[in-house]
Coordinates of C-alpha atoms in Angstrom, one line a residue:
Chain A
X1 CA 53.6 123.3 -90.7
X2 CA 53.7 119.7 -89.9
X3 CA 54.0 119.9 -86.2
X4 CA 53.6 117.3 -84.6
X5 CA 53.2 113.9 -86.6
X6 CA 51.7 110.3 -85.2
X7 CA 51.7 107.3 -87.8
X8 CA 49.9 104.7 -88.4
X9 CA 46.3 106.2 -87.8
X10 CA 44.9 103.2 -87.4
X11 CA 46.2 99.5 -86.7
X12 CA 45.2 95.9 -86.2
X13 CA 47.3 93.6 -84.1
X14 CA 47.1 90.0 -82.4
X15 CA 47.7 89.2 -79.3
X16 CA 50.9 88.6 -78.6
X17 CA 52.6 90.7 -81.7
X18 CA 54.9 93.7 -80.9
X19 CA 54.7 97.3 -82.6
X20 CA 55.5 100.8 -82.9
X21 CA 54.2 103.8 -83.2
X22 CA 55.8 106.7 -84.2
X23 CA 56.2 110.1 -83.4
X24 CA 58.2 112.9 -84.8
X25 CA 57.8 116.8 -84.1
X26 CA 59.2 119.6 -86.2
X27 CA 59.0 122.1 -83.8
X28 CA 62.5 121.9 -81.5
X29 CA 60.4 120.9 -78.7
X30 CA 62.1 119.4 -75.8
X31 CA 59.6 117.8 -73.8
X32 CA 57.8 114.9 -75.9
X33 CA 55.3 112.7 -74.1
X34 CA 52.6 109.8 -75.0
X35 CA 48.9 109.2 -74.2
X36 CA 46.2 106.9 -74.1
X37 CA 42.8 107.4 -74.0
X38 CA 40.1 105.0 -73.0
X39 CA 35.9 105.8 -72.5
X40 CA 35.7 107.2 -69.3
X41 CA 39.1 107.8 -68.3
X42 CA 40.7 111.0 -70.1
X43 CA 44.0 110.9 -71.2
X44 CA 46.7 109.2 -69.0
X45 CA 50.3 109.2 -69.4
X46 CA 52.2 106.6 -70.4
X47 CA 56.1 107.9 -70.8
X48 CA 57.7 111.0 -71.0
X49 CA 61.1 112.2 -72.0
X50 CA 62.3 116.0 -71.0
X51 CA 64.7 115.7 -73.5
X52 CA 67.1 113.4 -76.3
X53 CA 68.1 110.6 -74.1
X54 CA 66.4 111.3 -71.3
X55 CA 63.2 109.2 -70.5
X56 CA 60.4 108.5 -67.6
X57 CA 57.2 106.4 -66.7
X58 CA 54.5 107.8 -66.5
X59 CA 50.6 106.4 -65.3
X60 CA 50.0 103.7 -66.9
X61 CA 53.9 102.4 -68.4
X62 CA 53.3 98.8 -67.9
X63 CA 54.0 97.1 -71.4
X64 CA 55.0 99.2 -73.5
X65 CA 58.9 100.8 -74.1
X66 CA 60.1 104.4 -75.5
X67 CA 63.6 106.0 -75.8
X68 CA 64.3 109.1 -77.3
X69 CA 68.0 109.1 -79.5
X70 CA 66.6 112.5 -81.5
X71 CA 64.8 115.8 -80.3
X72 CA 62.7 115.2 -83.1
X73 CA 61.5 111.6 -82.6
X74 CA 60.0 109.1 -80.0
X75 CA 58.7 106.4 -80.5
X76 CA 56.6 104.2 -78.6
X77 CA 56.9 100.3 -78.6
X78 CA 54.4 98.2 -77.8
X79 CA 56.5 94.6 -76.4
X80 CA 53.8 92.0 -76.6
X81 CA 50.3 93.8 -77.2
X82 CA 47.2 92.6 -75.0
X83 CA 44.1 93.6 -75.5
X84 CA 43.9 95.5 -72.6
X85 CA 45.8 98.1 -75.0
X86 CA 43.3 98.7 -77.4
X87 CA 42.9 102.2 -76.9
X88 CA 43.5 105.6 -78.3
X89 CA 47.2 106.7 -78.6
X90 CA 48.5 110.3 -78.2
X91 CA 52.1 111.5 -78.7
X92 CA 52.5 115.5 -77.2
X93 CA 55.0 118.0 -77.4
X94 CA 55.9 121.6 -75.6
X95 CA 58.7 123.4 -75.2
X96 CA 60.1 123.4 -71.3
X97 CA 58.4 126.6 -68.9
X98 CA 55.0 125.1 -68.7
X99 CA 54.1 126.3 -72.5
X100 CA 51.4 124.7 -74.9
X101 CA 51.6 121.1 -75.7
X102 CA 50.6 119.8 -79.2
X103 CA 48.9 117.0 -80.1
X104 CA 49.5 114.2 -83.2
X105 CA 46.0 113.3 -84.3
X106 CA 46.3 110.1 -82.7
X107 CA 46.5 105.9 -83.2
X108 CA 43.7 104.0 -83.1
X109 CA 44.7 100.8 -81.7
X110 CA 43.0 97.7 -81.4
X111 CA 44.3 94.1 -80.3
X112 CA 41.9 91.2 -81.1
Chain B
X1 CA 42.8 111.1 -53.6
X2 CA 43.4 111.7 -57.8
X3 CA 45.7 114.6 -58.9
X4 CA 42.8 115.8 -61.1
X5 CA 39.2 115.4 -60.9
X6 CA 36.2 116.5 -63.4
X7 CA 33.0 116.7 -63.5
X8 CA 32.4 114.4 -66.3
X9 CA 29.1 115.5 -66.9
X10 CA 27.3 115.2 -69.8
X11 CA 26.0 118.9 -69.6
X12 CA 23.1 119.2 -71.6
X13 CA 22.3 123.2 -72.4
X14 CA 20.2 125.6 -75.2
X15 CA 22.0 127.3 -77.3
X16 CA 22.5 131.2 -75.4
X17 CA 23.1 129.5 -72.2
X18 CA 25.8 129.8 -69.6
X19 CA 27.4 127.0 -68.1
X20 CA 30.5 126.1 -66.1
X21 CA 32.7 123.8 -65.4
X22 CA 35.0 123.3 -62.3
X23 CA 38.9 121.3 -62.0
X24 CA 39.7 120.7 -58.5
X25 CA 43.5 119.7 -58.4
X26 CA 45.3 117.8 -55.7
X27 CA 48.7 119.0 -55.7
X28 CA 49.6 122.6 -54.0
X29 CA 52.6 122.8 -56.0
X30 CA 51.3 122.9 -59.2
X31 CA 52.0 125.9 -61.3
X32 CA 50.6 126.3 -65.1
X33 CA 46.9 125.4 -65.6
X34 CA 45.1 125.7 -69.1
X35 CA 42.1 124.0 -70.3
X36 CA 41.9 122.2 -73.6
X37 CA 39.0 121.2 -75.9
X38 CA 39.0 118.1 -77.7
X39 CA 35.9 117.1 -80.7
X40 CA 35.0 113.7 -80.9
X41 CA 37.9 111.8 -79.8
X42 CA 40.3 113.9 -81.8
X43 CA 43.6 115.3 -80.7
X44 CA 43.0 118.2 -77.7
X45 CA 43.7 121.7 -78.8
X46 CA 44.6 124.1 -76.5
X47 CA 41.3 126.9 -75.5
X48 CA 43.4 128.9 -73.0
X49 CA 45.6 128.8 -70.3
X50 CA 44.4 129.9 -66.7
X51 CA 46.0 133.1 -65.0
X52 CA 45.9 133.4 -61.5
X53 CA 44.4 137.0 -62.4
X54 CA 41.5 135.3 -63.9
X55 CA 41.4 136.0 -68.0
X56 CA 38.8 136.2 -70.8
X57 CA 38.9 135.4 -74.7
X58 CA 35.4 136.5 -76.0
X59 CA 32.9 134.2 -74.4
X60 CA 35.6 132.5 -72.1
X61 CA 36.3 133.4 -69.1
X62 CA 39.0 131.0 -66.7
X63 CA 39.9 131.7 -63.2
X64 CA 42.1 130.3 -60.5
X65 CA 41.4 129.8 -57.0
X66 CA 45.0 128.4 -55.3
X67 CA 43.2 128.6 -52.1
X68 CA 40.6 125.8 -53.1
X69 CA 42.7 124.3 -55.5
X70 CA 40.3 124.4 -58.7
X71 CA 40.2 126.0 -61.7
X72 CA 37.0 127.0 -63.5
X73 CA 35.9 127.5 -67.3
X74 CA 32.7 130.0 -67.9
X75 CA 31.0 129.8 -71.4
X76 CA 28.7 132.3 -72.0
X77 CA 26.0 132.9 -74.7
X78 CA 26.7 129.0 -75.5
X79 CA 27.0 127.9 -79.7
X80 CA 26.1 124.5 -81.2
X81 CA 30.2 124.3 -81.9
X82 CA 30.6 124.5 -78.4
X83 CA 29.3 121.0 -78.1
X84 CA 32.6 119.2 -77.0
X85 CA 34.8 117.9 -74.2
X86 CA 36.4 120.1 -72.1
X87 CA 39.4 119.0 -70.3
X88 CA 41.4 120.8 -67.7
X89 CA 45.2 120.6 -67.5
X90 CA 48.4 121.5 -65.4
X91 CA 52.1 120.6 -65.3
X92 CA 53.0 119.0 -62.2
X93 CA 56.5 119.1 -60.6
X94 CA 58.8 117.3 -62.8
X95 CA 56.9 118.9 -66.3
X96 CA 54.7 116.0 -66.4
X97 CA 51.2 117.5 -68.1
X98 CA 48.4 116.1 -66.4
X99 CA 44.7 116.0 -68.0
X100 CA 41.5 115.8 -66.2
X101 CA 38.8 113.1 -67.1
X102 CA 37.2 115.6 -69.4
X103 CA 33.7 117.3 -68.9
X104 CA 31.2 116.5 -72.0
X105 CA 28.8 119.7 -73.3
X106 CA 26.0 119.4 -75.5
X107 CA 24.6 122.5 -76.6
X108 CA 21.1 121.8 -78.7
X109 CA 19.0 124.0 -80.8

């Protein structure tokens, strides 16, 4: 029952360097979607993607990049980090007709 | 005007009180609502989605007032494991899920 699955938990970046952060789900779902959360501000939306090759901004989309080659996978890329991105990082997924969505446990980002 | 706007409290109750929490939404078109309850920063689980009936799960009861445009989240007989932030939630047109700022409860001894 793995669900839905963010790695790393936690990172360290510089200003400047590029990442990504992963996210796969095991459960067929079409509609995959990513998160951040800051103090204050609840979770905001960053991209999402309503199925395999099929992507759109969200909120906040500004600096960072997804795509989505696999149902199972999408990853979110991070193109030169700030520290205005030091945050908390969600990835979501639900099946289409307005159903549940399931959460990773989340990356704890932070860019010194 | 936001899509989604909270009370983001902190709500500070005993233990056996009632308390509730209000979502007012922006967007007439929306269709599912649920409300969600994430602990300390962790991943938000789902509590229970919001019929426009109005529905209860034990000490829960969630109703849906289109006419107003809010939803609202009653906890009864309130628990220490209560303590936690509630957040409200719908899909907007397009299947985007948008979350509310979260409201903060604090039940004490």
């Amino acid at each position: 029952n793995a669900g839905v699955t963010q790695t790393p938990k936690f990172q360290v970046l510089k200003t400047g360097q590029s990442m990504t952060l992963q996210c796969a789900q095991d459960m067929n779902h079409e509609y995959m979607s990513w998160y951040r959360q800051d103090p204050g501000m609840g979770l905001r939306l960053i991209h999402y993607s309503v199925g395999a090759g099929i992507t759109d901004q969200g909120e906040v989309p500004n600096g960072y990049n997804v795509s989505r080659s696999t149902t199972e996978d999408f990853p979110l890329r991070l193109l030169s980090a700030a520290p205005s991105q030091t945050s908390v990082y969600f990835c979501a997924s639900s099946a289409p007709g307005d159903t549940e969505a399931f959460f990773g446990q989340g990356t704890r980002l932070t860019v010194v | 005007r936001k899509e989604v706007e909270q009370d983001p409290g902190p709500f500070n109750v005993p233990e056996g009180a009632t308390v509730a929490f209000n979502c007012t939404y922006s967007n007439s078109a929306s269709q599912s609502f649920f409300w969600y309850r994430q602990d300390c920063r962790k991943e938000p689980k789902l509590l229970m989605s919001v019929y426009s009936s109005g529905n209860e799960d034990g000490r829960f009861t969630a109703q849906l007032n289109r006419a107003s445009q809010y939803i609202s989240l009653l906890i009864r007989d309130s628990k220490l494991s209560d303590s936690a932030t509630y957040l409200c939630v719908f899909y907007n047109q397009g299947g985007k899920l948008i979350f509310g700022q979260g409201t903060e409860l604090s039940v004490k001894p």
